[in-house]
Structure formats: C-alpha cells, structure tokens
mmCIF file of C-alpha atoms and ligand atoms in Angstrom:
data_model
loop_
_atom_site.group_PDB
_atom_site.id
_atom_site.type_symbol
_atom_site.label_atom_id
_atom_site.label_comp_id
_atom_site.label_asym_id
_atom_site.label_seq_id
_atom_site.Cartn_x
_atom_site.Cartn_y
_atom_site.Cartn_z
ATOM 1 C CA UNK D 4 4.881 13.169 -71.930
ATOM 2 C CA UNK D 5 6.786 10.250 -70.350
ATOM 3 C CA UNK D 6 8.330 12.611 -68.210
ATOM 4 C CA UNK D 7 5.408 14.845 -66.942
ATOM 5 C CA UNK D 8 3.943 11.847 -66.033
ATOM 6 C CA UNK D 9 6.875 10.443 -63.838
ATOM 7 C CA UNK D 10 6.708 13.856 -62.413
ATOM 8 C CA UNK D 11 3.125 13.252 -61.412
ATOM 9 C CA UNK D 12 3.482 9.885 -60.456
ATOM 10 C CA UNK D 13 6.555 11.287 -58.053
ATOM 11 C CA UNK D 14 3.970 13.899 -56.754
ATOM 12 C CA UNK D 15 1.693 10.968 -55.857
ATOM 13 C CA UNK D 16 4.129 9.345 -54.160
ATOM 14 C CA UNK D 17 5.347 11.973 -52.068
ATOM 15 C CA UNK D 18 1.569 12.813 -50.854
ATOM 16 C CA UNK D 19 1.749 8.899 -49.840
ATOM 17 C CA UNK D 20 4.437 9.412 -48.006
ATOM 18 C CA UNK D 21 3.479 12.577 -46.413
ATOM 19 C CA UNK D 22 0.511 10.547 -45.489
ATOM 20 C CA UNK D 23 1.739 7.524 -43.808
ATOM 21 C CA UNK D 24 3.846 9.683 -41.741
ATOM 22 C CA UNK D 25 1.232 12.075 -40.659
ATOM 23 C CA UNK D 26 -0.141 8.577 -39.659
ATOM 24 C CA UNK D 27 2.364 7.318 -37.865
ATOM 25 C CA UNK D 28 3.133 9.968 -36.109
ATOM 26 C CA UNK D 29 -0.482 10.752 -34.900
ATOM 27 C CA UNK D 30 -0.608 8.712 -32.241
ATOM 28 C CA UNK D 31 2.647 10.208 -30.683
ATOM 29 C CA UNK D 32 1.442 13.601 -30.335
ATOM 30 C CA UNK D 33 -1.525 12.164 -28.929
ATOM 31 C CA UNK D 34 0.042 10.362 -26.294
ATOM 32 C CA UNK D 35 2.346 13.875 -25.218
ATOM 33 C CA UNK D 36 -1.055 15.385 -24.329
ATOM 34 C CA UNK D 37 -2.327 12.672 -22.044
ATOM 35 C CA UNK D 38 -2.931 13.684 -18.799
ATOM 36 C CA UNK D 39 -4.364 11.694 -16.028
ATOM 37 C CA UNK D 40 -5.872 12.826 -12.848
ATOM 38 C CA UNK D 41 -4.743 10.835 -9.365
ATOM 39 C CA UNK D 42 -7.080 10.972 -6.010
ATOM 40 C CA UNK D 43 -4.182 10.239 -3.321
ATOM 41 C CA UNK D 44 -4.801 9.452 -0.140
ATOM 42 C CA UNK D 45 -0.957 8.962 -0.136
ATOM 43 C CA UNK D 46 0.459 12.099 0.725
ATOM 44 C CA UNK D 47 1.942 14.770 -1.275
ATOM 45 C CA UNK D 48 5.384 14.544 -0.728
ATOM 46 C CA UNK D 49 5.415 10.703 -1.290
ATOM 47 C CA UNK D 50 3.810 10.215 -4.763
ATOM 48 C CA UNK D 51 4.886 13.885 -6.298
ATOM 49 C CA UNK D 52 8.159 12.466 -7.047
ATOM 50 C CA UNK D 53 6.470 9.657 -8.850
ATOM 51 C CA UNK D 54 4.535 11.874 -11.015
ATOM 52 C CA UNK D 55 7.412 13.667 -11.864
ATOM 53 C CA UNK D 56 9.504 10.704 -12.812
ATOM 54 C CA UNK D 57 6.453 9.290 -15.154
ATOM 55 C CA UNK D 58 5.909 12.387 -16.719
ATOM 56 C CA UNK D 59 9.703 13.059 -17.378
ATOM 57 C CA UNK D 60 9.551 9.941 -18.746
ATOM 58 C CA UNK D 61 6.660 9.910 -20.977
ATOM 59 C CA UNK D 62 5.027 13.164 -21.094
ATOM 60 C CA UNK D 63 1.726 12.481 -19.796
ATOM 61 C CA UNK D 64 0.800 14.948 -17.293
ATOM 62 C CA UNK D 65 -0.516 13.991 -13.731
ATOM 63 C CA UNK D 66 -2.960 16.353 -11.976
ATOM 64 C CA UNK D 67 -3.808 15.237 -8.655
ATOM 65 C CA UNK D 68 -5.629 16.349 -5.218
ATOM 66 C CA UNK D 69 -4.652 14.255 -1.749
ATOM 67 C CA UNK D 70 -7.446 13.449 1.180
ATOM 68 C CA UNK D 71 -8.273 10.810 3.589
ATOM 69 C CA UNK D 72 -9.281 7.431 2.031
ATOM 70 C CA UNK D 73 -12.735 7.888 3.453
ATOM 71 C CA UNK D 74 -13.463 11.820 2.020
ATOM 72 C CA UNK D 75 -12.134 10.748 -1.283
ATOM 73 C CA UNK D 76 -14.418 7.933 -1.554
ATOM 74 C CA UNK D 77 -17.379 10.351 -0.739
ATOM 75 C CA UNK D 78 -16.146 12.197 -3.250
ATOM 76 C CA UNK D 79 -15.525 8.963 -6.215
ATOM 77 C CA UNK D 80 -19.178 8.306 -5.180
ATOM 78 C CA UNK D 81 -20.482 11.852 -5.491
ATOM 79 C CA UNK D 82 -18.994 12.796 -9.137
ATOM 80 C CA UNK D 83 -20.229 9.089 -10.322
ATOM 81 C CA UNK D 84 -19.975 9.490 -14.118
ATOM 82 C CA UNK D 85 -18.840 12.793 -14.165
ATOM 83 C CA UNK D 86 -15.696 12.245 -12.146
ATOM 84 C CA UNK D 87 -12.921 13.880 -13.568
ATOM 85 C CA UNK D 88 -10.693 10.983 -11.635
ATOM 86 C CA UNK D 89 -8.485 8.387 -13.505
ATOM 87 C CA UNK D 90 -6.686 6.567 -10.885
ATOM 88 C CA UNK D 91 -7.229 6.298 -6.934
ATOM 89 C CA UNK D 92 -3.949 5.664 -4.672
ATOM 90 C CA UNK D 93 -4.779 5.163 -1.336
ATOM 91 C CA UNK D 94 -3.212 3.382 2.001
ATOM 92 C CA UNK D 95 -4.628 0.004 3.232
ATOM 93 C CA UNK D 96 -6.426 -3.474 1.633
ATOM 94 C CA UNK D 97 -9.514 -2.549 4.063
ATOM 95 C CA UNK D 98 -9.405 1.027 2.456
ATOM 96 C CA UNK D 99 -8.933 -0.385 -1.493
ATOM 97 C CA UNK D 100 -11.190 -3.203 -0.741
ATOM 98 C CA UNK D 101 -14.605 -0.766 0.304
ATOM 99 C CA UNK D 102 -13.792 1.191 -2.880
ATOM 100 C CA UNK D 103 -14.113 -1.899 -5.218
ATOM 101 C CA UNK D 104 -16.844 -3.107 -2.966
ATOM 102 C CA UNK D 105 -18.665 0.343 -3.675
ATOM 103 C CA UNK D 106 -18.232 0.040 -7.797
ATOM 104 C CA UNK D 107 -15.661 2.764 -7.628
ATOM 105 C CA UNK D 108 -13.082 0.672 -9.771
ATOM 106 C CA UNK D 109 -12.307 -0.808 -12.856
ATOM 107 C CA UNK D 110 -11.085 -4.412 -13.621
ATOM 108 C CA UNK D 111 -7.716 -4.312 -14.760
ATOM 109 C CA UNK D 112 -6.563 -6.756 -17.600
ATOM 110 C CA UNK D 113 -2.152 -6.737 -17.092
ATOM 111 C CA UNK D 114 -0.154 -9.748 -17.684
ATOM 112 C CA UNK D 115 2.441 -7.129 -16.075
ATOM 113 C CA UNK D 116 0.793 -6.095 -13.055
ATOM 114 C CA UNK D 117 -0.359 -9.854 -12.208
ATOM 115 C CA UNK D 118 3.471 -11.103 -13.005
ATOM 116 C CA UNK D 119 5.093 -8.125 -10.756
ATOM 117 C CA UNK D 120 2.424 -8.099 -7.777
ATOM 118 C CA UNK D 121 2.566 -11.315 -5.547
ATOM 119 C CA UNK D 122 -1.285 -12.789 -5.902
ATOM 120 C CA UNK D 123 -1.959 -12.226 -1.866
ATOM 121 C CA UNK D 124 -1.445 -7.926 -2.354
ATOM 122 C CA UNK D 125 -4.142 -7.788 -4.708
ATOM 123 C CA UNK D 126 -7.242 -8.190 -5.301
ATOM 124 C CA UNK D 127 -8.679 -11.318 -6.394
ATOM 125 C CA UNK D 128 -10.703 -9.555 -8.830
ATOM 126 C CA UNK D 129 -7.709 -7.565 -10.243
ATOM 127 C CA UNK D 130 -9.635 -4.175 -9.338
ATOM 128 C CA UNK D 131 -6.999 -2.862 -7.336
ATOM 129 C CA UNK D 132 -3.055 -3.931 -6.976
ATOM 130 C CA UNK D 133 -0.879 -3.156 -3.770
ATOM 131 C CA UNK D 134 2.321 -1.157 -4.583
ATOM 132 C CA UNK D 135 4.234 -1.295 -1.497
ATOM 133 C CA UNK D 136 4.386 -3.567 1.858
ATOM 134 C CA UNK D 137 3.936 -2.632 5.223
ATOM 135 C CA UNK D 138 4.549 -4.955 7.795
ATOM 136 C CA UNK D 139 2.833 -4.412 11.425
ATOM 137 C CA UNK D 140 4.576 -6.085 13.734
ATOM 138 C CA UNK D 141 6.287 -5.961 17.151
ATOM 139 C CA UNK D 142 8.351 -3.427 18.573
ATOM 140 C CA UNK D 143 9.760 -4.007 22.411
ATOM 141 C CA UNK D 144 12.089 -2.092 24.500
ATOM 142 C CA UNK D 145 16.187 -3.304 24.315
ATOM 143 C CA UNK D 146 16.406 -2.714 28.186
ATOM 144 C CA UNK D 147 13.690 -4.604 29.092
ATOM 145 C CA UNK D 148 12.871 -6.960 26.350
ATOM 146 C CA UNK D 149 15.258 -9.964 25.130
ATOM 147 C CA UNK D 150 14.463 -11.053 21.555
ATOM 148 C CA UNK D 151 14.288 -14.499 23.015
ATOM 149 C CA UNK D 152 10.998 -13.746 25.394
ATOM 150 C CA UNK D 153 8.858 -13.395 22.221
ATOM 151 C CA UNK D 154 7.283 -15.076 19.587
ATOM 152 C CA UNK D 155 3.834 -14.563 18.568
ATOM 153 C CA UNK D 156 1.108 -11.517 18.508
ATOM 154 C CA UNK D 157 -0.554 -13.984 20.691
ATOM 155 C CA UNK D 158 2.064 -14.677 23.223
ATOM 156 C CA UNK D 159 1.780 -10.660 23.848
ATOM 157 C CA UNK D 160 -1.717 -11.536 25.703
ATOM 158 C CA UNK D 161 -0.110 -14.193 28.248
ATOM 159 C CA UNK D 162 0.730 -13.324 31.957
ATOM 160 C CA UNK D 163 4.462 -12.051 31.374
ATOM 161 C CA UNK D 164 3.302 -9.283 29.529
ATOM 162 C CA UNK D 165 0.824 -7.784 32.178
ATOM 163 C CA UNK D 166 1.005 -3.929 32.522
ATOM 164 C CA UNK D 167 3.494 -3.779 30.254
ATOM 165 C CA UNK D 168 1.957 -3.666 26.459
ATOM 166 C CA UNK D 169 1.033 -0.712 24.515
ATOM 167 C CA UNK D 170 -1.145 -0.467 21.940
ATOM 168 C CA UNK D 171 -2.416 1.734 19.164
ATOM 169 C CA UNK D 172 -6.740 2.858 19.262
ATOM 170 C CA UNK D 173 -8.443 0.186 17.685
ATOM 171 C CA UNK D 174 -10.296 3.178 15.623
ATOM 172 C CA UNK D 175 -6.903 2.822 13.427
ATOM 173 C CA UNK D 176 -7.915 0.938 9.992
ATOM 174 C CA UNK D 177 -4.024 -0.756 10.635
ATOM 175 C CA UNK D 178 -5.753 -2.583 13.709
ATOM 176 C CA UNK D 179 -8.557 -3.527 12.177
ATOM 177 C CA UNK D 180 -7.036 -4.597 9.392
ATOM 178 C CA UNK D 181 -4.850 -7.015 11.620
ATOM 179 C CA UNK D 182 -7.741 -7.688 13.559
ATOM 180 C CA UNK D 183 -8.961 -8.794 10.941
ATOM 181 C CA UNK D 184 -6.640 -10.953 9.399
ATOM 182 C CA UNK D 185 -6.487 -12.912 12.646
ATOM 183 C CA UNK D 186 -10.402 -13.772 12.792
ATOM 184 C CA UNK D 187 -9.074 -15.042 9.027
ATOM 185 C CA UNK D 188 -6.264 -16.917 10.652
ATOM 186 C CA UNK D 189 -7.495 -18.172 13.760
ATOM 187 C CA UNK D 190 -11.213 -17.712 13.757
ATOM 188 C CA UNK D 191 -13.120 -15.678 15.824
ATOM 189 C CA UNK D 192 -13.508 -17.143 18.872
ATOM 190 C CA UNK D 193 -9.749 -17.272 19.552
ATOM 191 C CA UNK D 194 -9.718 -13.889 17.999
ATOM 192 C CA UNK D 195 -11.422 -12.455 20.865
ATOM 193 C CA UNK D 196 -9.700 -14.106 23.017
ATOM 194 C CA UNK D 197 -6.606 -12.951 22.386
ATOM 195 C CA UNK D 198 -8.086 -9.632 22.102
ATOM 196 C CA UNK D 199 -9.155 -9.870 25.758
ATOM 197 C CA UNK D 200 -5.663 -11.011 26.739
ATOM 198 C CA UNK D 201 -4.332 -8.108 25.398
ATOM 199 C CA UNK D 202 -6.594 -5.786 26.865
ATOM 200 C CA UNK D 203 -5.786 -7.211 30.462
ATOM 201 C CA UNK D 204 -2.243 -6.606 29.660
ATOM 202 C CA UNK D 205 -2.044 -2.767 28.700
ATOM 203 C CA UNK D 206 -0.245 -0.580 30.636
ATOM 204 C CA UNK D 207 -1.762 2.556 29.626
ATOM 205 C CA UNK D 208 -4.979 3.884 27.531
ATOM 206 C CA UNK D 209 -4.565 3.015 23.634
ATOM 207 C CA UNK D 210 -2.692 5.655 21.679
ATOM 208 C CA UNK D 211 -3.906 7.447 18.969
ATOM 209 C CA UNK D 212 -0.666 6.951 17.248
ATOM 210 C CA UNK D 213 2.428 4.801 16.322
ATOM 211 C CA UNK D 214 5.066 7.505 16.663
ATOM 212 C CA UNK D 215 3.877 7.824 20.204
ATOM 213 C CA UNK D 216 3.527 4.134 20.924
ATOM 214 C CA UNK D 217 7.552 3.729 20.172
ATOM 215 C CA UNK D 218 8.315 6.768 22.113
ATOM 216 C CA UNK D 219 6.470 5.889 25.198
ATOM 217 C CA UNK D 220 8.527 2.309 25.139
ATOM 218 C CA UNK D 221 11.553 4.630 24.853
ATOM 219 C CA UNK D 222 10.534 6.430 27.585
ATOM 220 C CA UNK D 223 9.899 3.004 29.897
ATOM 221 C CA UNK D 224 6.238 3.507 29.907
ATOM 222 C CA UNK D 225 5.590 -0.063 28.815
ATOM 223 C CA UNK D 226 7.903 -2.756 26.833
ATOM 224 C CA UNK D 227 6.129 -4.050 23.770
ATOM 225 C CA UNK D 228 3.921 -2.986 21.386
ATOM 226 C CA UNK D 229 2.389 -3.378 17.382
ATOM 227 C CA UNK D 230 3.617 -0.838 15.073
ATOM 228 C CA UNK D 231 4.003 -0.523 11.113
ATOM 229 C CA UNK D 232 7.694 -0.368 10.906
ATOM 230 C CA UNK D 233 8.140 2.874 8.988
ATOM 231 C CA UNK D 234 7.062 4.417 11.843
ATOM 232 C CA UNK D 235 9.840 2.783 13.861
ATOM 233 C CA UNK D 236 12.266 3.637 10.529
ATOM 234 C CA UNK D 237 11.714 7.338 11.125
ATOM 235 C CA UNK D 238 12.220 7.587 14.787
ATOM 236 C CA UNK D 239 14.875 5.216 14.309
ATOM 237 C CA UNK D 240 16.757 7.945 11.378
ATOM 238 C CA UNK D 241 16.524 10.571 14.400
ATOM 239 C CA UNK D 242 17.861 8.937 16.931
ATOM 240 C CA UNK D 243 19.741 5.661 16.212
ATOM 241 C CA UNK D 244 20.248 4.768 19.765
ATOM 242 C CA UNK D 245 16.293 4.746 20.175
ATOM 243 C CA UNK D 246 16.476 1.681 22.746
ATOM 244 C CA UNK D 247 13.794 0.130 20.987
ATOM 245 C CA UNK D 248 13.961 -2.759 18.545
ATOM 246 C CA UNK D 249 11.648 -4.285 15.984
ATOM 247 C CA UNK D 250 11.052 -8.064 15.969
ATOM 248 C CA UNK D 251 9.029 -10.620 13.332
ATOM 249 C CA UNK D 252 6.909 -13.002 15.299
ATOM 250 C CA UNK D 253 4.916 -15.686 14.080
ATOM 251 C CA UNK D 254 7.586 -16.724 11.935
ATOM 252 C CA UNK D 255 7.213 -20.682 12.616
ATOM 253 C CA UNK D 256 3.438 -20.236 11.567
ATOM 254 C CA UNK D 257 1.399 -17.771 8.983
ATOM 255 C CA UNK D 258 4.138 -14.942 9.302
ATOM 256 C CA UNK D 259 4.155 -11.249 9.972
ATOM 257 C CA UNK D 260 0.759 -9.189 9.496
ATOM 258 C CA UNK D 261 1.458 -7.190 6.010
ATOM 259 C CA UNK D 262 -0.446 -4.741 4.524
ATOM 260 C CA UNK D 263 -0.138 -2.657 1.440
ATOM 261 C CA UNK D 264 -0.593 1.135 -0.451
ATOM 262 C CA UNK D 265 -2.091 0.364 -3.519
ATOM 263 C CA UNK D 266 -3.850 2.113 -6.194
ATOM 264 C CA UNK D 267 -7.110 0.843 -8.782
ATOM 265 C CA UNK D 268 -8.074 2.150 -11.895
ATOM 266 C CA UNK D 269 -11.574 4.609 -11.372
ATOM 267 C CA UNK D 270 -14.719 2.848 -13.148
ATOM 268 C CA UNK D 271 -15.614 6.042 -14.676
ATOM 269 C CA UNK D 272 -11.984 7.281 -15.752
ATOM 270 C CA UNK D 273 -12.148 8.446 -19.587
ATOM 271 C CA UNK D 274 -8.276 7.860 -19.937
ATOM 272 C CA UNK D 275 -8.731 3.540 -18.743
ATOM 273 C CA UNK D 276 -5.613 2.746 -20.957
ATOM 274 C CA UNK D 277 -3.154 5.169 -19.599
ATOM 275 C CA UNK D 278 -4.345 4.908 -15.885
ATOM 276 C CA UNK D 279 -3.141 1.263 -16.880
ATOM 277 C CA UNK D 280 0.040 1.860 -18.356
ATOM 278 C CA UNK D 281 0.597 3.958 -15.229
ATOM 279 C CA UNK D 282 -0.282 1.401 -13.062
ATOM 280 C CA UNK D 283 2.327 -1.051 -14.742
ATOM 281 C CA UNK D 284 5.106 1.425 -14.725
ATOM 282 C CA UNK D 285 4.355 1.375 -11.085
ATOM 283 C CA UNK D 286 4.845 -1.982 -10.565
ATOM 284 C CA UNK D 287 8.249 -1.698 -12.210
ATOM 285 C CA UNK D 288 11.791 -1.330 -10.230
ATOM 286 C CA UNK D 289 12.456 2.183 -10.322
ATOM 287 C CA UNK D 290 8.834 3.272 -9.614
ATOM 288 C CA UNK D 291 8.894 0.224 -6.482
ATOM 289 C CA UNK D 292 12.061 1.851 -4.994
ATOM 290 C CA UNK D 293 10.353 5.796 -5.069
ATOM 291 C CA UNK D 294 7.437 4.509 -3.865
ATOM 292 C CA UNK D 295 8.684 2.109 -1.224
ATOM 293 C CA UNK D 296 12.052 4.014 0.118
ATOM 294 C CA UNK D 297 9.824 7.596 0.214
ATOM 295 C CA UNK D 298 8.082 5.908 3.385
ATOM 296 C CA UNK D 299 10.705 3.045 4.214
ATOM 297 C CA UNK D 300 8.078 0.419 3.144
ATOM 298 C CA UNK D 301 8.658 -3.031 0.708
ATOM 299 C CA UNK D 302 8.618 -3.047 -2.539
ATOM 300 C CA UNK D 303 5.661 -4.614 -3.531
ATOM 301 C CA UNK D 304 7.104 -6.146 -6.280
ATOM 302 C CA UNK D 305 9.367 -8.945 -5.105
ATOM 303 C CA UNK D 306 12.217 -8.992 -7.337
ATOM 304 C CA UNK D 307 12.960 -5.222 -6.389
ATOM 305 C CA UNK D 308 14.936 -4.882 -2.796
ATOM 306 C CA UNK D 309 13.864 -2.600 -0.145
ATOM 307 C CA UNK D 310 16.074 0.220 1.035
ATOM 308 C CA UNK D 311 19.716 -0.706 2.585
ATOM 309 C CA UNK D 312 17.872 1.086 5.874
ATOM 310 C CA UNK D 313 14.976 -1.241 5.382
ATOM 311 C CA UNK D 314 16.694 -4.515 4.905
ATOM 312 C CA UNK D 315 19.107 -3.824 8.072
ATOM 313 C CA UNK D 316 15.673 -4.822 9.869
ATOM 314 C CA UNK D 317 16.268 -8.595 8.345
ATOM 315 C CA UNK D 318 14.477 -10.613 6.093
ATOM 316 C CA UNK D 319 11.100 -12.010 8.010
ATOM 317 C CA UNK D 320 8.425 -14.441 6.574
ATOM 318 C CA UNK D 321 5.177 -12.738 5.852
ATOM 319 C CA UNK D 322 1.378 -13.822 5.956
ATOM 320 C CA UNK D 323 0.483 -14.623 2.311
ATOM 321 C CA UNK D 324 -2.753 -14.532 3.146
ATOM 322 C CA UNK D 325 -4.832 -12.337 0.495
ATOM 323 C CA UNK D 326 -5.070 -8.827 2.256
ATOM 324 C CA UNK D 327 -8.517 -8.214 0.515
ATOM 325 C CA UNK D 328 -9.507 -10.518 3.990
ATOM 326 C CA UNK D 329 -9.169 -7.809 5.817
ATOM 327 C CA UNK D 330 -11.455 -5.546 4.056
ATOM 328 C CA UNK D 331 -14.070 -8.350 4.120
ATOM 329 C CA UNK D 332 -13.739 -9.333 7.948
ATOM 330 C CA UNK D 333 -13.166 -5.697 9.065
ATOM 331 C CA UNK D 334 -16.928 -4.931 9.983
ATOM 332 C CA UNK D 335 -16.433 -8.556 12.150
ATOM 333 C CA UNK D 336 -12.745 -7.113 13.420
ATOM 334 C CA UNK D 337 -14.693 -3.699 14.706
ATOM 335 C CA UNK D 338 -17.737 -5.347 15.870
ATOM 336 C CA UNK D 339 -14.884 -7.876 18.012
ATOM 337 C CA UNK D 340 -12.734 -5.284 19.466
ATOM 338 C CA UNK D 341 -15.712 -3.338 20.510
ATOM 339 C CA UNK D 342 -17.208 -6.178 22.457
ATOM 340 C CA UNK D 343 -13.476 -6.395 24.112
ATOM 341 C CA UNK D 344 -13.640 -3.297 24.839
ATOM 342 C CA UNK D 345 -10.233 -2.320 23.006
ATOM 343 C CA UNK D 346 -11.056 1.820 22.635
HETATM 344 FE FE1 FE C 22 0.774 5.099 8.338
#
C-alpha cells in the first residue's frame, strides 16, 4: 500500500516536472519562430549582413523589401493597420522625422537605446534612433586649396571663393537637411544670405551628385565643395592619390553638419517587442561597426570607433544640435534655397 502510493506520488511528481519544463521552455521555441519584417531605404547590400548576423545570433528571421524613403512611406501610409511592416530603416533625420510626423512610428521605451545613442541623433520623442553618423562637410582640391584658407561653410560664400565652389542640387534631402540646420544655427536671415553668397560663387550648375562633385574638383573644375564623406571614402579606396582632401570647418563654433541612418519601430508592427530588441542589438558594438564600416560612416554609438579608414580622416567636433531640426525647418530650408535660386 505504502509503496503503490509512493509510486503514485512519484508519477505526480514527474508530470510536475514534465510540466514546468514544457513551461519553461515555451517561450524559447517561441522566440526561434520570430520573424520581423524591415522596410529599408538603406540598401541591400548594407543591412543584409546585419540581418544575417542577428538572425545567426538569435534565430529570428528578417524579411525585408528596400525603396526610396519617400515610396516606402507611401507605402507605411497605404497598408495603415494592415501593414505587414515591423521596423523602418531609412537614411536622413528629415526623412525619419516626416515618418514620425505622419504617425508611422511607435514610441520606443529603451534604457539601452537612450544610454548608447547620443540625445542630439534621436528623436526627442524616442520614435526613431539614428544608427550611424554622417558628417557633410568640406572637400577642396590639394593643388589649389591650403587647409589654412578655410574655416567655415560660411567663409565658402566670401570673395576668394568666386567661380570656384561646387555644389550638390539643392533637391538633395542632405542639403536641405544642412540648410536646414543653419536657419537652426544662424537664423534665417543670415541663412539666406549665405545661401546667396554661395550661389554667386559657383563655378558650374549644381550637381546631381556627390561622387561627381569630388571628381570634378579632381579634375580642376572648381576647388571646394560640401560632400558626405563616404562619398569621398569610396573615391578615395580607388584612387588614393585622388588630389582632393576632406576638411572639418566650423570647429571653433557649433561643429561639423552631421546627419544620421536611423531606423523607428512601425506603429502598427504586431511583433513591437522584438522590433525593439532589434533595435537595441543595433545600437550595440558589433552591430555599430557592420552598420557604420559597410558605408564608411560613424558609429552612432560613441563608445564604438569608426573604421581605421574612417578615423585616418581625424577626429572633428560635431554640431550637437538635435538633427530632428532639420526635419522641422526643412519646408523653411526648401522654401530659402528656392528664393536663392540654388537649383
Ligand atoms: Fe548618400
């Protein structure tokens, strides 16, 4: 009797345990099929090696499609509810700021994020975080140029400069995003200005790209210009005798004019937790340097370092001004370089 009723009591306890481990390990298999779905407007062959990395790492799947900021916007807007998106990734504060403005993302709640993401690359609302730094800045010809003749994105609107700057279509969100950030900076009135200046001094139309910008200073078609420096990093891995160099200006005032690639959680996204776990894995060091190095940008993240190629550029001071301002003063930056006529 005393027996059979151990026995049973043993049975019991085995069911328990059965149980709690079923339990337990619930959850796990759970979290293997997790999949999230990404709308890049970073391209393919930058944030596929991410994926892969994450999803080596924890299983969760990533299906993703890559556009233009502005189509996949459209697109959030369209599918509303019904959006199969979890996360958007896309290039530009002015770009991440007009999907928040439009209700297209979710508030994110991460001691992480807000501890690895400087305050001024995200936004103030925590809808969207930047993940890596571009910095737009000067570029000038080494046969021409001497480090010493400049200082400022200003100073490239006085006399000296005449017929000899180039400059990128004000069309470009980059311009109007640095446009922008000066009307923040120095108001609009000198804004213009300086605009002006700068239109007096080009010394050929506006170029409908950066690559071409460098080149044509190669080539001696003018002798400064604005560029994002990856742009300059790529040219520069093809030919490292490009006689072109980059240079920081503003660095005895607000800094260099930075910008970031970021990515926000989608309002509507079904999988909210995981998009945010992503997002934090993101903002750690291994995830900074694929993102960053892919494209020669900054880590985002401070306490990762950029690329040895990167950091041969030197260290510069940048604007800590929040670069949500230039999603908020773009319509003012268009509306400005319009009336100066910069095409
Ligand atoms: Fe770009």
């Amino acid at each position: 009797m005393k027996i059979e009723l151990e026995a049973k009591m043993n049975r019991i306890k085995i069911k328990l345990f059965v149980l709690i481990l079923s339990l337990l390990a619930a959850p796990v298999f759970a979290a293997e099929a997790e999949e999230l779905v990404v709308y890049s407007a970073r391209n393919e062959q930058l944030i596929k090696p991410l994926f892969d990395a994450y999803t080596a790492k924890t299983g969760t799947k990533i299906q993703f499609i890559t556009d233009k900021a502005g189509p996949l916007l459209a697109r959030l807007k369209a599918e509303g509810k019904n959006t199969p998106a979890d996360l958007l990734i896309t290039v530009d504060a002015g770009n991440l700021w007009q999907a928040a403005q439009e209700g297209l993302l979710a508030k994110i709640n991460s001691k992480l994020l807000n501890k690895n993401i400087p305050a001024h690359l995200r936004d103030p609302e925590n809808r969207w975080y930047g993940l890596s730094v571009r910095a737009r800045t000067i570029v000038y010809s080494t046969k021409r140029v001497k480090p010493e003749e400049l200082s400022t994105y200003e100073d490239l609107g006085r006399a000296k400069w005449k017929g000899r700057l180039c400059l990128r279509t004000s069309k470009k969100v980059y311009n109007q995003s640095l446009v922008a950030m000066m009307i923040a900076r120095l108001g609009e009135v000198e804004t213009e200005k300086i605009v002006r200046a700068w239109m007096a001094n080009l010394a050929t139309d506006v170029f409908s790209n950066d690559t071409s910008l460098i080149k044509a200073i190669a080539a001696g078609q003018c002798d400064v210009g604005i560029v994002n420096t990856y742009y300059y990093g790529r040219l520069k891995r093809k030919d490292p005798n490009i006689p072109v160099a980059l240079f920081w200006p503003n660095q005895r005032d607000r800094g260099v004019h930075v910008n970031v690639s970021g990515a926000g959680v989608v309002k509507y996204s079904r999988n909210k937790e995981a998009a945010v776990r992503f997002l934090e894995w993101l903002s750690k060091e291994k995830a900074q340097r694929l993102f960053a190095d892919g494209n020669m940008e900054y880590p985002a993240n401070p306490r990762v370092k950029p690329h040895p190629e990167v950091a041969a550029w030197g260290r510069f001071k940048q604007d800590t001004i929040n670069v949500s301002q230039a999603g908020k003063l773009q319509a003012k930056a268009v509306i400005l370089m319009d009336r100066a006529r910069y095409k």
